Short mmCIF file of C-alpha atoms in Angstrom, two decimals:
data_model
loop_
_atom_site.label_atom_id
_atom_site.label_comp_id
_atom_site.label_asym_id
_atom_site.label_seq_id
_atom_site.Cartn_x
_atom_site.Cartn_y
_atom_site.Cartn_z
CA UNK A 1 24.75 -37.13 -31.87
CA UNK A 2 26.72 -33.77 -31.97
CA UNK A 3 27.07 -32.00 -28.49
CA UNK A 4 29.02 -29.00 -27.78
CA UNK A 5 28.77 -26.52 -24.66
CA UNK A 6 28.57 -22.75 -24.81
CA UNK A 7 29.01 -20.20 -22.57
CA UNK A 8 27.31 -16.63 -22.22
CA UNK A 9 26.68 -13.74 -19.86
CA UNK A 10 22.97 -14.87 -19.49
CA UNK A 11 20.52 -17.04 -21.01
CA UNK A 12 19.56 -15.13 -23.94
CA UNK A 13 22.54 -15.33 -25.53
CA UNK A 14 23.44 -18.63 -24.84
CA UNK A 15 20.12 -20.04 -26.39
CA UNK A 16 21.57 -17.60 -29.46
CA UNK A 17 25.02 -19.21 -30.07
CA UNK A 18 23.26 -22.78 -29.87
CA UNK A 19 20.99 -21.80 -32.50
CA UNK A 20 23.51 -20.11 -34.95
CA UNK A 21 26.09 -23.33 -33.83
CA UNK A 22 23.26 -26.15 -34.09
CA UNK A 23 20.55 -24.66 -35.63
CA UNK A 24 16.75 -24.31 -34.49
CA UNK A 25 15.92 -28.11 -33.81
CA UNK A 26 19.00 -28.82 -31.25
CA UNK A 27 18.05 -29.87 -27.71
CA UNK A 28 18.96 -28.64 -24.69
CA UNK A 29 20.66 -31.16 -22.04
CA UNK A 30 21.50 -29.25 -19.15
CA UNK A 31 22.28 -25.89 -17.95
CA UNK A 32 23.88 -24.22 -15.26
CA UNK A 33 25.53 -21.05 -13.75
CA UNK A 34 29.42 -20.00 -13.94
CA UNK A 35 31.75 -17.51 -12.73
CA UNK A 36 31.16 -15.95 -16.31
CA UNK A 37 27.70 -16.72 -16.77
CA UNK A 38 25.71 -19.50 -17.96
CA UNK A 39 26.58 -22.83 -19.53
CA UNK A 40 24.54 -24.71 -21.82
CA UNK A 41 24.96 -28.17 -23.22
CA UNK A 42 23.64 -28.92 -26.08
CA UNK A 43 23.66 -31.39 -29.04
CA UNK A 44 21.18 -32.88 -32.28
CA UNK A 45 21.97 -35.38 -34.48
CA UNK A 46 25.23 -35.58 -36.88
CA UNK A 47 22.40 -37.16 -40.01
CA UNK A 48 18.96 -36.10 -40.57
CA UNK A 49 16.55 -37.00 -38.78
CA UNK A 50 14.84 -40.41 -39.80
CA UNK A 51 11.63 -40.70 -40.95
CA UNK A 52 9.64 -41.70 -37.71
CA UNK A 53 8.17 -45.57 -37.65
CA UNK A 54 5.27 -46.83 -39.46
CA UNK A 55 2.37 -46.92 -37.02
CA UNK A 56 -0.27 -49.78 -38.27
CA UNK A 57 -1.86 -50.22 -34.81
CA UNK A 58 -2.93 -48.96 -31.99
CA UNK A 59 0.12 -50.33 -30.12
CA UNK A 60 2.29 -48.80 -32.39
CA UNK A 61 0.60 -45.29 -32.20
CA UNK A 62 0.91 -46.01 -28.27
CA UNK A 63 4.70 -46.49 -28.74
CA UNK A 64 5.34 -43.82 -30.77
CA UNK A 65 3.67 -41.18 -28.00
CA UNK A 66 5.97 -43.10 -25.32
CA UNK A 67 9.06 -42.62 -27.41
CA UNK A 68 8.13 -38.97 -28.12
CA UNK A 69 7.79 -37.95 -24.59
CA UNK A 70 10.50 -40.29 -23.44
CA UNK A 71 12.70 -38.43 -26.00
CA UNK A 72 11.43 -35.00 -24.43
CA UNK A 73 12.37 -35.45 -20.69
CA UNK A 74 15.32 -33.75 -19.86
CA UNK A 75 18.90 -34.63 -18.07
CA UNK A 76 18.91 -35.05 -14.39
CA UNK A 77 20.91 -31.45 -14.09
CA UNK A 78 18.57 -29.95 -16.70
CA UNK A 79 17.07 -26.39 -15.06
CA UNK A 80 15.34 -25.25 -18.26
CA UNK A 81 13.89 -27.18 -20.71
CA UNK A 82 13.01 -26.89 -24.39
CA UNK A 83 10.48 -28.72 -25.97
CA UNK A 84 11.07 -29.71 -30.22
CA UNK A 85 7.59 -30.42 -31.94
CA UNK A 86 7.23 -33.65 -33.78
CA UNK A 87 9.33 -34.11 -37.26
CA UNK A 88 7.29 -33.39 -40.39
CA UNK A 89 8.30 -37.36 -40.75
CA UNK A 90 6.50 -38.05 -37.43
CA UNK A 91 3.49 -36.05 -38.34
CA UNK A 92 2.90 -37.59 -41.58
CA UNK A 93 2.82 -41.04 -39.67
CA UNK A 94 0.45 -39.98 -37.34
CA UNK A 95 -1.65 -38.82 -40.51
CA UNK A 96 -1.19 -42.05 -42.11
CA UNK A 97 -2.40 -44.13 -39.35
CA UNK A 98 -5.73 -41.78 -39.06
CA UNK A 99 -6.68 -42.41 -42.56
CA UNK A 100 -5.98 -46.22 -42.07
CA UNK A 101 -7.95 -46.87 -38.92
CA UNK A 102 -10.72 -44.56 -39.99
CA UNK A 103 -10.72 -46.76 -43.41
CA UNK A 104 -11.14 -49.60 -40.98
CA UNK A 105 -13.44 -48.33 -38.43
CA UNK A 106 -16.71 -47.86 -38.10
CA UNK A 107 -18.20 -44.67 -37.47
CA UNK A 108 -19.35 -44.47 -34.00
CA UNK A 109 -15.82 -45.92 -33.03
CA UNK A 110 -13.92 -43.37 -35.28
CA UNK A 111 -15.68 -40.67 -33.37
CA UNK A 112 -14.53 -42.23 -30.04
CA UNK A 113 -10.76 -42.53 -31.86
CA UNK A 114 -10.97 -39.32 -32.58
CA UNK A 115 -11.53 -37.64 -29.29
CA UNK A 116 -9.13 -39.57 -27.86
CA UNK A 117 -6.35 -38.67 -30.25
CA UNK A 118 -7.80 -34.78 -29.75
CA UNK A 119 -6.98 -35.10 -26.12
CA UNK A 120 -4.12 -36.71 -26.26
CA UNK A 121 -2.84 -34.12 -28.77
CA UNK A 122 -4.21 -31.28 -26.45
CA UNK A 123 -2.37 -32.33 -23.65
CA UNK A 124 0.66 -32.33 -25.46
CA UNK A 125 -0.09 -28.71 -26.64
CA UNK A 126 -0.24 -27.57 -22.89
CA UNK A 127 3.13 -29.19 -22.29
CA UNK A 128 4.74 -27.50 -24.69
CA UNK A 129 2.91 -23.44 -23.98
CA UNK A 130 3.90 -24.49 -19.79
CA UNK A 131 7.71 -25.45 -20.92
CA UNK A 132 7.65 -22.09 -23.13
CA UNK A 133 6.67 -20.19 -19.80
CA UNK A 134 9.25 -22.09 -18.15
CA UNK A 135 11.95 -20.74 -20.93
CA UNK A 136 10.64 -17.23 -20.48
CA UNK A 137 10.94 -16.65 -16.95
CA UNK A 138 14.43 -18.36 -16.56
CA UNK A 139 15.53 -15.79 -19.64
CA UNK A 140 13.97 -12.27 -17.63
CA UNK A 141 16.84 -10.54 -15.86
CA UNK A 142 17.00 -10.39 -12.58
CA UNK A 143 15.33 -7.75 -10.83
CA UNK A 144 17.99 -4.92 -9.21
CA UNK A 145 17.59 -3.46 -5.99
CA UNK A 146 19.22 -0.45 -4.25
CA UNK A 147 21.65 -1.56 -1.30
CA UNK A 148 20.64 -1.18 2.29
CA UNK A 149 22.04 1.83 4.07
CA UNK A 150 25.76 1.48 5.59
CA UNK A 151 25.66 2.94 9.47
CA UNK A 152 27.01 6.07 8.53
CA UNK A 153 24.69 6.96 5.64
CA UNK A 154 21.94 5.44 8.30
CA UNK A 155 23.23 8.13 10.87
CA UNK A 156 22.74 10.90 8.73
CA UNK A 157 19.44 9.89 7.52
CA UNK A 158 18.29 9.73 11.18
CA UNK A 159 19.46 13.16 11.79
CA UNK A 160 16.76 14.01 9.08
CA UNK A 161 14.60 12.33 10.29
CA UNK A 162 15.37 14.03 13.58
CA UNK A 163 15.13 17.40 12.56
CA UNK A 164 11.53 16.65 10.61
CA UNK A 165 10.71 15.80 14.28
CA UNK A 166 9.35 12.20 13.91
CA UNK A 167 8.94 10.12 16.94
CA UNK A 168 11.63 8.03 17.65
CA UNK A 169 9.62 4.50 16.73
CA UNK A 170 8.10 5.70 13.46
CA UNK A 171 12.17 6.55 12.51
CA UNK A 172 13.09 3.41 13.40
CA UNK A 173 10.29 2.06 11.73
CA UNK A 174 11.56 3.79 8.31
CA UNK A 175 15.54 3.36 8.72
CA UNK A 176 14.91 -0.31 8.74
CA UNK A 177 13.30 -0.03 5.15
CA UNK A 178 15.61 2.48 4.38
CA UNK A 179 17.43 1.66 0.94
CA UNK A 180 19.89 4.01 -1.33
CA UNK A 181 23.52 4.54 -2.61
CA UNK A 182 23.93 7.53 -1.24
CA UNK A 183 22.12 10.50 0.86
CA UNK A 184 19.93 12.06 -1.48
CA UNK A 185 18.72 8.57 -3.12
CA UNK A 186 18.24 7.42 -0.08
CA UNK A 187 16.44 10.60 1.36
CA UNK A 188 13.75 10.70 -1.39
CA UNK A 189 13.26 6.84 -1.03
CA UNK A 190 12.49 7.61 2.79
CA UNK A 191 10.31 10.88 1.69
CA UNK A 192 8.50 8.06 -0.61
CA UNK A 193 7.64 5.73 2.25
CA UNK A 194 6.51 8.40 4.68
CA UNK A 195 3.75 9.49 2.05
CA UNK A 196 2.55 5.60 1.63
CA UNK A 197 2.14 5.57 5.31
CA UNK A 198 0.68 8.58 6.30
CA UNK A 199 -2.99 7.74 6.67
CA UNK A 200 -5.57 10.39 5.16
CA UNK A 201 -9.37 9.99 5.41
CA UNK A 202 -11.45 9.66 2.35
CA UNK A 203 -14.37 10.76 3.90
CA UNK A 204 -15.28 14.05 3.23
CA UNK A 205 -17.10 15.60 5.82
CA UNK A 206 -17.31 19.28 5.13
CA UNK A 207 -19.54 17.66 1.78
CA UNK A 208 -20.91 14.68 2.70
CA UNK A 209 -22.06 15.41 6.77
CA UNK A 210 -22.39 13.14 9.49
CA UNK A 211 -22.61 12.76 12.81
CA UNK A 212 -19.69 13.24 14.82
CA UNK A 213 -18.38 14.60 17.93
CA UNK A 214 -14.82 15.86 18.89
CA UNK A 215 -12.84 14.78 21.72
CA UNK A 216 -9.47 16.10 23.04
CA UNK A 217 -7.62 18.07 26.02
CA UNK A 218 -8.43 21.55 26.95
CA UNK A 219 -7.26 24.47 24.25
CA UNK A 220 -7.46 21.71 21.47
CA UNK A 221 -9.48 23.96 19.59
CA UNK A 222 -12.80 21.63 19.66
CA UNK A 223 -15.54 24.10 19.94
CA UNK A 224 -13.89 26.69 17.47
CA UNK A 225 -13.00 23.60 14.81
CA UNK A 226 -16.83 23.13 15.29
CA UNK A 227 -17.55 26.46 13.98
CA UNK A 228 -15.38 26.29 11.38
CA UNK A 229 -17.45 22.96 9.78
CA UNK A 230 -21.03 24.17 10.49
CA UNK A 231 -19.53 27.43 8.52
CA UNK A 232 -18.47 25.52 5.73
CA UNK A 233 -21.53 23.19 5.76
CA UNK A 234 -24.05 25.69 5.81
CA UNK A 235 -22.15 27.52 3.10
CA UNK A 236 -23.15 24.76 0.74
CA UNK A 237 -26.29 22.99 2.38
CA UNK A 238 -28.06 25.95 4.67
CA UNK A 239 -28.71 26.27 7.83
CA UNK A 240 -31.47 23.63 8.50
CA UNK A 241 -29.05 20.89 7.84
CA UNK A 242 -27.18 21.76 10.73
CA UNK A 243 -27.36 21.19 14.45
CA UNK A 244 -24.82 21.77 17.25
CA UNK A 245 -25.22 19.80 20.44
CA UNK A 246 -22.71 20.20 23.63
CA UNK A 247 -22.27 17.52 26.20
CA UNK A 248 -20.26 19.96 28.70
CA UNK A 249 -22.09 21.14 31.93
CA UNK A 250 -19.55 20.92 34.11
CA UNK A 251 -18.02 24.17 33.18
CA UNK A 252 -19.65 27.68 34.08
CA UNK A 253 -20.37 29.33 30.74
CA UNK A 254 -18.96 26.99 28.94
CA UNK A 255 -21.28 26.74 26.02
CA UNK A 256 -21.57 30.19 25.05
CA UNK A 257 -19.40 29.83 22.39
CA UNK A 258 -21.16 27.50 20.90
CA UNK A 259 -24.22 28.86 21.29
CA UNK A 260 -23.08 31.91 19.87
CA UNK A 261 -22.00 30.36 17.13
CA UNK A 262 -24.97 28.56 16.50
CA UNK A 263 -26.99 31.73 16.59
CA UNK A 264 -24.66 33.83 13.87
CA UNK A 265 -25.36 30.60 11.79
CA UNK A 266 -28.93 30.03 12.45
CA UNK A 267 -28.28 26.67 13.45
CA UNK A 268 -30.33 24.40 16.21
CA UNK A 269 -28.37 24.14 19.20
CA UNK A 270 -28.93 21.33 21.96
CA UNK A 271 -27.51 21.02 25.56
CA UNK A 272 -26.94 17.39 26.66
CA UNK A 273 -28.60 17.52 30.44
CA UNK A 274 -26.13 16.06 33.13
CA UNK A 275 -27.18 12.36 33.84
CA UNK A 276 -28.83 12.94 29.97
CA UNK A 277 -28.93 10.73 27.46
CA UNK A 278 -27.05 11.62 24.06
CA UNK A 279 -28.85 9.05 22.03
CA UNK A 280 -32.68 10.78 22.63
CA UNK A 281 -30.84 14.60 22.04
CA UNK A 282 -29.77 13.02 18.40
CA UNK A 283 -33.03 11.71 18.14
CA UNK A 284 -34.98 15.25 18.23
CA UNK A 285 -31.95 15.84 15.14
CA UNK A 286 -32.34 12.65 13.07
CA UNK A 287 -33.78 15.30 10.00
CA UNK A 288 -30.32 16.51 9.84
CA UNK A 289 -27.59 16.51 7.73
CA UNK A 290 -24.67 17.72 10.08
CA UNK A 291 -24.74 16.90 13.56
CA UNK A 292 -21.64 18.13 15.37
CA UNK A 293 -21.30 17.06 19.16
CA UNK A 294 -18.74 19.52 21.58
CA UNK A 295 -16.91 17.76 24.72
CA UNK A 296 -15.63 18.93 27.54
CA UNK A 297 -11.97 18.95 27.54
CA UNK A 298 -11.55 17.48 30.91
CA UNK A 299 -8.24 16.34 32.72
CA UNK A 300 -8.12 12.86 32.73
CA UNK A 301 -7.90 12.99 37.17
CA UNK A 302 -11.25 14.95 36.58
CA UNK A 303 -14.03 12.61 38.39
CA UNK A 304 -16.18 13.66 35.05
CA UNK A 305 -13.91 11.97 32.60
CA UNK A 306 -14.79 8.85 32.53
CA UNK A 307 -18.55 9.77 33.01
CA UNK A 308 -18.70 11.49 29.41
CA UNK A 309 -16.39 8.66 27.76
CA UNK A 310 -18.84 6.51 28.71
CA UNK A 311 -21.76 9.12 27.04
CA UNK A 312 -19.43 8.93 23.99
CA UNK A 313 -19.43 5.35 24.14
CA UNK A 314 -23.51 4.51 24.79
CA UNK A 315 -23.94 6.02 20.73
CA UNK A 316 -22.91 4.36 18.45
CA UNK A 317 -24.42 6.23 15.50
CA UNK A 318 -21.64 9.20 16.27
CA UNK A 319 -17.88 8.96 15.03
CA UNK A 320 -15.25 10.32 17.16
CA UNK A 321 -12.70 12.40 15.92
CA UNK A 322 -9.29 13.15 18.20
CA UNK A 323 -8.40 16.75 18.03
CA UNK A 324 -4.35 17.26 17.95
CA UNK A 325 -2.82 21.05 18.85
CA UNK A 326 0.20 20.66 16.45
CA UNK A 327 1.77 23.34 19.44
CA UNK A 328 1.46 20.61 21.79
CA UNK A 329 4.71 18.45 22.93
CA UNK A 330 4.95 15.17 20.87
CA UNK A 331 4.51 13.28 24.30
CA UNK A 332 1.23 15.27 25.17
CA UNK A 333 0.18 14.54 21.67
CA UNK A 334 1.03 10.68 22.32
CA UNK A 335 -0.32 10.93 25.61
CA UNK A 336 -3.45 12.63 24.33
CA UNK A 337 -4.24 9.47 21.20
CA UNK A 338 -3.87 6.84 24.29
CA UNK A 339 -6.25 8.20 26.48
CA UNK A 340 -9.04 8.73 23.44
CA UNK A 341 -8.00 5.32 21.78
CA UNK A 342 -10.57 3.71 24.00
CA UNK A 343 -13.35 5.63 21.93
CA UNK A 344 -13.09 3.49 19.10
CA UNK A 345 -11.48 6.98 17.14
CA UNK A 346 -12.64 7.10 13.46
CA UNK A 347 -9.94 10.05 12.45
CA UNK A 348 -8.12 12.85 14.34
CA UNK A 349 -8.26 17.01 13.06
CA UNK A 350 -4.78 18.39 13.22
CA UNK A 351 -5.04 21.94 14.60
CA UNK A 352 -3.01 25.20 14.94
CA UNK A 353 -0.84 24.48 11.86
CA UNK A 354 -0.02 28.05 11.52
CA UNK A 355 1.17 28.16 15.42
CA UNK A 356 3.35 25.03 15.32
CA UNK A 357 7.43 24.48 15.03
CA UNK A 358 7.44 21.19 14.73
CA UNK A 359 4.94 18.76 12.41
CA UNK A 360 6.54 15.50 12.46
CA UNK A 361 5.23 14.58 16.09
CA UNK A 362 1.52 14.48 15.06
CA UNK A 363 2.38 13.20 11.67
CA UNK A 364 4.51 9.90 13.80
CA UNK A 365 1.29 9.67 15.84
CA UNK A 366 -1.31 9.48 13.16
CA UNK A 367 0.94 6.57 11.55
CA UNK A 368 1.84 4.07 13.91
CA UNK A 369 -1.94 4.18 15.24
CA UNK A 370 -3.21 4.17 11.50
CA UNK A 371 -5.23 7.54 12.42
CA UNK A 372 -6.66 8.82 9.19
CA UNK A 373 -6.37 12.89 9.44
CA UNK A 374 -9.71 14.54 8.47
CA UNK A 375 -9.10 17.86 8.39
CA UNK A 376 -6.27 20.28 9.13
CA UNK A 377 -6.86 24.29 10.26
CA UNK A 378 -4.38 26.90 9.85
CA UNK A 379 -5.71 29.81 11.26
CA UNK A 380 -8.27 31.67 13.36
CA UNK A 381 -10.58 33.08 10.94
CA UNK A 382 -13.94 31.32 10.43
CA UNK A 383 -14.99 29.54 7.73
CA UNK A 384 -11.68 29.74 5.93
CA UNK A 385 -9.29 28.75 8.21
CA UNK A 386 -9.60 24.96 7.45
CA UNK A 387 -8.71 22.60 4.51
CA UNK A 388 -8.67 18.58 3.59
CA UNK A 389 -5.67 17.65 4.47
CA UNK A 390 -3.07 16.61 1.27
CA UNK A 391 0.23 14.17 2.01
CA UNK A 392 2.64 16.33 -0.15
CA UNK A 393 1.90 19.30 1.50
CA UNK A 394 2.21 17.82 5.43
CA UNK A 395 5.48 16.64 4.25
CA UNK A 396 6.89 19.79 2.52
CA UNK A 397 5.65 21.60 5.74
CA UNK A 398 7.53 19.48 8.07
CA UNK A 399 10.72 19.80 5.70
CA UNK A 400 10.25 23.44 6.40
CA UNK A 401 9.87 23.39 9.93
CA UNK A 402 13.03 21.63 10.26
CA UNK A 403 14.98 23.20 8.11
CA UNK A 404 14.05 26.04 10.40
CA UNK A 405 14.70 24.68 13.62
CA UNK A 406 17.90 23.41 12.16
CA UNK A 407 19.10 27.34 11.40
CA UNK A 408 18.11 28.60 14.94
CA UNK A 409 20.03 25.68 16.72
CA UNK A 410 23.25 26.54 14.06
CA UNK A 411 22.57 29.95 15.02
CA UNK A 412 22.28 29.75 18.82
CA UNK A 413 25.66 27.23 18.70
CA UNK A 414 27.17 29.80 17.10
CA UNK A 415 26.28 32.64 19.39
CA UNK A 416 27.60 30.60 22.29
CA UNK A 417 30.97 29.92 20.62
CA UNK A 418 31.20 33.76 20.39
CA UNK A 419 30.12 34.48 23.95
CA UNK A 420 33.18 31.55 24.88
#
């Protein structure tokens, strides 16, 4: 037997050199990894190949399958393995020894043979296709991956991070997965990841209708977000598929809006009575399409808090939606999601886009508590003023935002410099 080793900068071309030094039927022995690459040892016979035994039996045929495999295990230190099919010698044997027991044999006990050499065959097939997988996968190259970020590249992408305005756990959250070989890679990487994890509802309401009511704090923009969907709603569906209901009575006046609103429409309109019940109100409405239920936008210390968040709670049928003022603080706004949570919240509305500094606040909020945003409004004027909300353009508008907030803090260091 002739054995040689060769060395190569991966497997590929290794298995190459054998075959141009050895030729197609040499066997593998062993392989393993160097400073330089890989090692592989491998040898084949100095003569031919001899013609495999006679088999005249079924002892012999049972040898000859031992010896085969036995011949096909590999070296202790083997880590990939190559399978040779049997020698045209071999397989003439095996054809021999057919034709001679089936000459022998009757019928009903060739057919039996003959399964059993089918099987025994087959298995050897799958052997050989698993060991070819084996070879495959030990040949791909290894998959590359960016480097993690070094504390100083870190600090700088924090600062962006900063300046979009995200909370301080969603930042953290995205600097640990943070990977790149330098700023910009490493910025559009992180610009990647925020888009996967921003949470947008698929559900789309101004089309499809619902029931749902809107909860938040006071100047949220609840009842005039309301107007804004039964606008849009009755724009495609007319007005009879639309119904406004308000559950607040503890305010004076303070369903006139609505109810004016529900009048320009031509919509129903229904007043929750105090000590009501909400489920028989959306009972008289079960023929529409759109129900959309106003709150109260009560102070938590307000001893009528808790009485309409348990209201909200009694129907089930209804879907809450969290109303965010993107002009509020990012603590109010975090402040505002805990006290709703309770609600069971199916999706939050970000309002007063075109009033806000800062997006990256509501944007941290809706993705650590996996809040899918509905619908985003931008502006005052009803029906237009409100859109589906789209990832790409959150993100650009947060980029802007800081980028602005960035030049007025420049600018106002600057002024005080001059005034030193």
């Amino acid at each position: 037997m002739k054995a040689k080793r060769f060395t190569a900068a991966n497997m590929q071309s290794a298995l190459r050199l054998v075959t141009q030094e050895l030729g197609a039927d040499a066997l593998i022995i062993s392989t393993k990894k160097v400073a330089t690459g890989i090692e592989v040892l491998a040898a084949r016979d100095a003569a031919e190949p001899s013609r495999a035994p006679a088999v005249h039996s079924r002892d012999d045929l049972v040898r000859a399958l031992t010896a085969f495999k036995e011949h096909q295990k590999p070296a202790p230190n083997q880590s990939v393995r190559t399978l040779r099919t049997p020698s045209r010698p071999a397989a003439e044997a095996w054809n021999s020894h057919q034709t001679a027991q089936s000459a022998r044999t009757p019928a009903p006990l060739q057919s039996a043979a003959k399964s059993s050499q089918d099987q025994v065959m087959a298995q050897m097939q799958i052997e050989i296709q698993e060991l070819k997988k084996l070879l495959l996968q030990q040949q791909k190259p290894a998959v590359k991956t960016l480097p993690l970020l070094g504390a100083r590249l870190k600090a700088e992408l924090g600062e962006h991070c900063q300046n979009l305005g995200l909370l301080p756990a969603w930042r953290d959250k995205l600097l640990e997965q943070a990977q790149g070989v330098d700023f910009d890679s490493a910025k559009t990487l992180l610009d990647k990841k925020m888009l996967q994890e921003l949470p947008l509802s698929s559900y789309k309401i101004l089309d499809r209708g619902g029931i749902f009511a809107l909860v938040g704090p006071t100047g949220a923009g609840k009842t005039t977000t309301i107007g804004k969907i039964a606008a849009q709603f009755v724009m495609r569906n007319g007005p009879k598929a639309v119904a406004l209901v308000t559950m607040d009575n503890y305010r004076v006046a303070a369903h006139d809006q609505l109810r004016a609103f529900a009048r320009i429409l031509g919509v129903d309109f229904k007043i929750v009575p105090a000590n009501g019940s909400l489920n028989k109100v959306l009972d008289e409405l079960k023929d529409k399409k759109l129900v959309l239920v106003d709150s109260a936008g009560l102070n938590s210390q307000d001893p009528q808090f808790e009485a309409q968040m348990t209201l909200l709670k009694s129907s089930a049928r209804v879907r809450k939606l969290l109303v965010l003022p993107l002009t509020n603080h990012s603590r109010s706004l975090e402040e505002t999601y805990q006290l709703f949570k309770p609600l069971v919240l199916s999706g939050c509305i970000f309002t007063k886009l075109d009033e806000c500094f800062s997006l990256g606040a509501a944007l941290s909020v809706a993705a650590l508590s996996f809040l899918p945003i509905t619908l985003v409004t931008d502006g005052p004027h009803i029906p237009d003023d409100i859109h589906y909300p789209e990832a790409q353009k959150l993100l650009k508008a947060s980029k802007q935002m800081g980028q602005l907030a960035r030049s007025n803090w420049q600018d106002q260091r600057q002024m005080a410099s001059f005034r030193a």
